[in-house]
PDB file of C-alpha atoms in Angstrom:
ATOM      1  CA  MET A 132     -11.187   6.946   9.306  1.00 97.00           C
ATOM      2  CA  ASN A 133      -8.173   7.024  10.415  1.00 98.00           C
ATOM      3  CA  VAL A 134      -5.709   4.367  12.265  1.00 98.00           C
ATOM      4  CA  SER A 135      -2.725   4.659  13.940  1.00 98.00           C
ATOM      5  CA  VAL A 136      -0.015   2.283  12.704  1.00 98.00           C
ATOM      6  CA  ARG A 137       3.520   1.724  14.263  1.00 98.00           C
ATOM      7  CA  TYR A 138       6.075  -0.323  12.837  1.00 98.00           C
ATOM      8  CA  LEU A 139       8.995  -2.075  15.231  1.00 96.00           C
ATOM      9  CA  VAL A 140      11.811  -3.973  14.355  1.00 91.00           C
ATOM     10  CA  ASN A 141      11.972  -5.243  11.155  1.00 93.00           C
ATOM     11  CA  PHE A 142       9.031  -3.587   9.875  1.00 96.00           C
ATOM     12  CA  SER A 143      10.233  -0.304  10.577  1.00 96.00           C
ATOM     13  CA  VAL A 144      13.124  -1.600   7.902  1.00 95.00           C
ATOM     14  CA  VAL A 145      10.434  -2.621   5.032  1.00 96.00           C
ATOM     15  CA  THR A 146       8.297   0.500   5.156  1.00 97.00           C
ATOM     16  CA  GLY A 147      11.330   3.024   5.924  1.00 97.00           C
ATOM     17  CA  LYS A 148       8.691   4.554   8.987  1.00 97.00           C
ATOM     18  CA  LYS A 149       8.679   3.950  12.270  1.00 98.00           C
ATOM     19  CA  ASN A 150       4.884   5.435  12.551  1.00 97.00           C
ATOM     20  CA  GLU A 151       1.615   6.723  10.275  1.00 98.00           C
ATOM     21  CA  ASN A 152      -1.304   7.380  10.229  1.00 98.00           C
ATOM     22  CA  VAL A 153      -3.624   5.460   7.577  1.00 98.00           C
ATOM     23  CA  PRO A 154      -7.046   6.186   5.801  1.00 98.00           C
ATOM     24  CA  LEU A 155      -9.817   3.166   5.736  1.00 98.00           C
ATOM     25  CA  GLN A 156     -13.222   3.246   4.789  1.00 97.00           C
ATOM     26  CA  GLU A 157     -15.803   2.990   7.607  1.00 96.00           C
ATOM     27  CA  GLY A 158     -15.985  -0.837   8.585  1.00 95.00           C
ATOM     28  CA  ALA A 159     -12.774  -1.898   7.416  1.00 98.00           C
ATOM     29  CA  THR A 160     -11.130  -4.915   9.436  1.00 97.00           C
ATOM     30  CA  LEU A 161      -7.322  -5.830   9.618  1.00 96.00           C
ATOM     31  CA  GLN A 162      -7.649  -7.616   6.643  1.00 95.00           C
ATOM     32  CA  ASP A 163      -8.557  -4.190   4.835  1.00 98.00           C
ATOM     33  CA  LEU A 164      -5.302  -2.486   6.400  1.00 98.00           C
ATOM     34  CA  LEU A 165      -3.027  -5.521   5.198  1.00 97.00           C
ATOM     35  CA  ASN A 166      -4.471  -5.296   1.880  1.00 97.00           C
ATOM     36  CA  GLN A 167      -3.516  -1.493   1.721  1.00 98.00           C
ATOM     37  CA  LEU A 168      -0.220  -1.877   3.637  1.00 98.00           C
ATOM     38  CA  ILE A 169       0.618  -3.908   1.032  1.00 97.00           C
ATOM     39  CA  GLU A 170      -0.244  -2.329  -1.919  1.00 97.00           C
ATOM     40  CA  LYS A 171       2.010   0.446  -0.643  1.00 97.00           C
ATOM     41  CA  TYR A 172       4.780  -1.488   0.566  1.00 97.00           C
ATOM     42  CA  GLY A 173       5.258  -4.280  -1.865  1.00 96.00           C
ATOM     43  CA  SER A 174       6.112  -8.231  -1.527  1.00 95.00           C
ATOM     44  CA  THR A 175       8.927  -7.882   0.932  1.00 96.00           C
ATOM     45  CA  LEU A 176       6.330  -6.299   3.727  1.00 97.00           C
ATOM     46  CA  LYS A 177       3.957  -9.124   2.351  1.00 96.00           C
ATOM     47  CA  LYS A 178       6.395 -12.226   3.340  1.00 95.00           C
ATOM     48  CA  GLU A 179       7.411 -10.678   6.537  1.00 95.00           C
ATOM     49  CA  ILE A 180       3.491 -10.823   8.060  1.00 95.00           C
ATOM     50  CA  LEU A 181       2.033 -13.637   6.069  1.00 94.00           C
ATOM     51  CA  SER A 182       2.784 -17.142   5.061  1.00 94.00           C
ATOM     52  CA  GLN A 183       2.207 -18.843   1.744  1.00 93.00           C
ATOM     53  CA  THR A 184      -1.510 -19.620   2.809  1.00 93.00           C
ATOM     54  CA  GLY A 185      -1.822 -15.790   3.965  1.00 89.00           C
ATOM     55  CA  GLU A 186      -2.333 -16.068   7.539  1.00 90.00           C
ATOM     56  CA  ILE A 187      -0.671 -14.113  10.122  1.00 91.00           C
ATOM     57  CA  LYS A 188       3.250 -15.876  10.648  1.00 93.00           C
ATOM     58  CA  PRO A 189       3.320 -17.372  14.301  1.00 90.00           C
ATOM     59  CA  HIS A 190       6.511 -15.048  15.189  1.00 91.00           C
ATOM     60  CA  VAL A 191       4.571 -11.523  14.063  1.00 94.00           C
ATOM     61  CA  LEU A 192       2.918 -10.300  16.537  1.00 94.00           C
ATOM     62  CA  ILE A 193       0.086  -7.488  16.146  1.00 95.00           C
ATOM     63  CA  LEU A 194      -1.819  -5.438  18.753  1.00 96.00           C
ATOM     64  CA  ILE A 195      -4.921  -3.932  18.282  1.00 95.00           C
ATOM     65  CA  ASN A 196      -5.080  -0.906  21.069  1.00 96.00           C
ATOM     66  CA  GLY A 197      -2.918  -3.418  22.962  1.00 95.00           C
ATOM     67  CA  ARG A 198      -4.232  -6.292  22.466  1.00 93.00           C
ATOM     68  CA  SER A 199      -2.806  -9.085  21.034  1.00 92.00           C
ATOM     69  CA  LEU A 200      -4.329 -10.212  17.637  1.00 87.00           C
ATOM     70  CA  ASP A 201      -4.720 -13.535  19.488  1.00 83.00           C
ATOM     71  CA  GLN A 202      -7.660 -12.165  21.396  1.00 84.00           C
ATOM     72  CA  PHE A 203      -9.431 -11.228  18.606  1.00 83.00           C
ATOM     73  CA  ARG A 204     -11.510 -14.464  17.519  1.00 81.00           C
ATOM     74  CA  GLU A 205     -11.883 -12.622  13.844  1.00 85.00           C
ATOM     75  CA  ARG A 206      -7.917 -12.902  13.465  1.00 85.00           C
ATOM     76  CA  LEU A 207      -7.558 -11.272   9.954  1.00 90.00           C
ATOM     77  CA  HIS A 208     -11.620 -10.083  10.112  1.00 92.00           C
ATOM     78  CA  ALA A 209     -11.244  -7.767  13.500  1.00 93.00           C
ATOM     79  CA  PRO A 210     -13.104  -4.716  12.678  1.00 95.00           C
ATOM     80  CA  LEU A 211     -10.743  -1.940  12.855  1.00 97.00           C
ATOM     81  CA  SER A 212     -12.438   1.889  14.423  1.00 97.00           C
ATOM     82  CA  ASN A 213     -11.382   5.703  13.778  1.00 98.00           C
ATOM     83  CA  GLY A 214      -8.129   5.825  15.767  1.00 98.00           C
ATOM     84  CA  ASP A 215      -7.424   2.556  16.524  1.00 98.00           C
ATOM     85  CA  SER A 216      -3.502   2.546  17.428  1.00 98.00           C
ATOM     86  CA  ILE A 217      -2.340  -1.221  15.747  1.00 98.00           C
ATOM     87  CA  ILE A 218       1.490  -2.323  15.870  1.00 97.00           C
ATOM     88  CA  PHE A 219       3.327  -4.662  14.051  1.00 97.00           C
ATOM     89  CA  THR A 220       6.220  -6.355  15.745  1.00 95.00           C
ATOM     90  CA  PHE A 221       7.677  -9.435  16.977  1.00 91.00           C
ATOM     91  CA  PRO A 222       7.397 -10.643  20.450  1.00 83.00           C
ATOM     92  CA  VAL A 223       9.799 -10.236  23.077  1.00 75.00           C
ATOM     93  CA  THR A 224      11.758 -13.041  24.177  1.00 67.00           C
ATOM     94  CA  GLY A 225      14.884 -13.229  26.573  1.00 63.00           C
ATOM     95  CA  GLY A 226      16.503 -15.332  29.394  1.00 59.00           C
TER      96      GLY A 226
END
């Protein structure tokens, strides 16, 4: 299966890409995708996304098909499907 990944702000700087299609095994989870991306892009990407305890940093916003990761009970173990769209970004704030 393939998922579409978009990198916004710092994530596009770290990866050198704005988007890419990533092949995954059937039944893959967000954790599987992260592992693959960290293997490809190294510790710089890992430090941008994950805390030292391996959790998603609070200021990182990950969307799966437009839904915030916070809406998925499974969080890192959220299942992915063929054609899913994943976006890595930061929350927008302003005033």
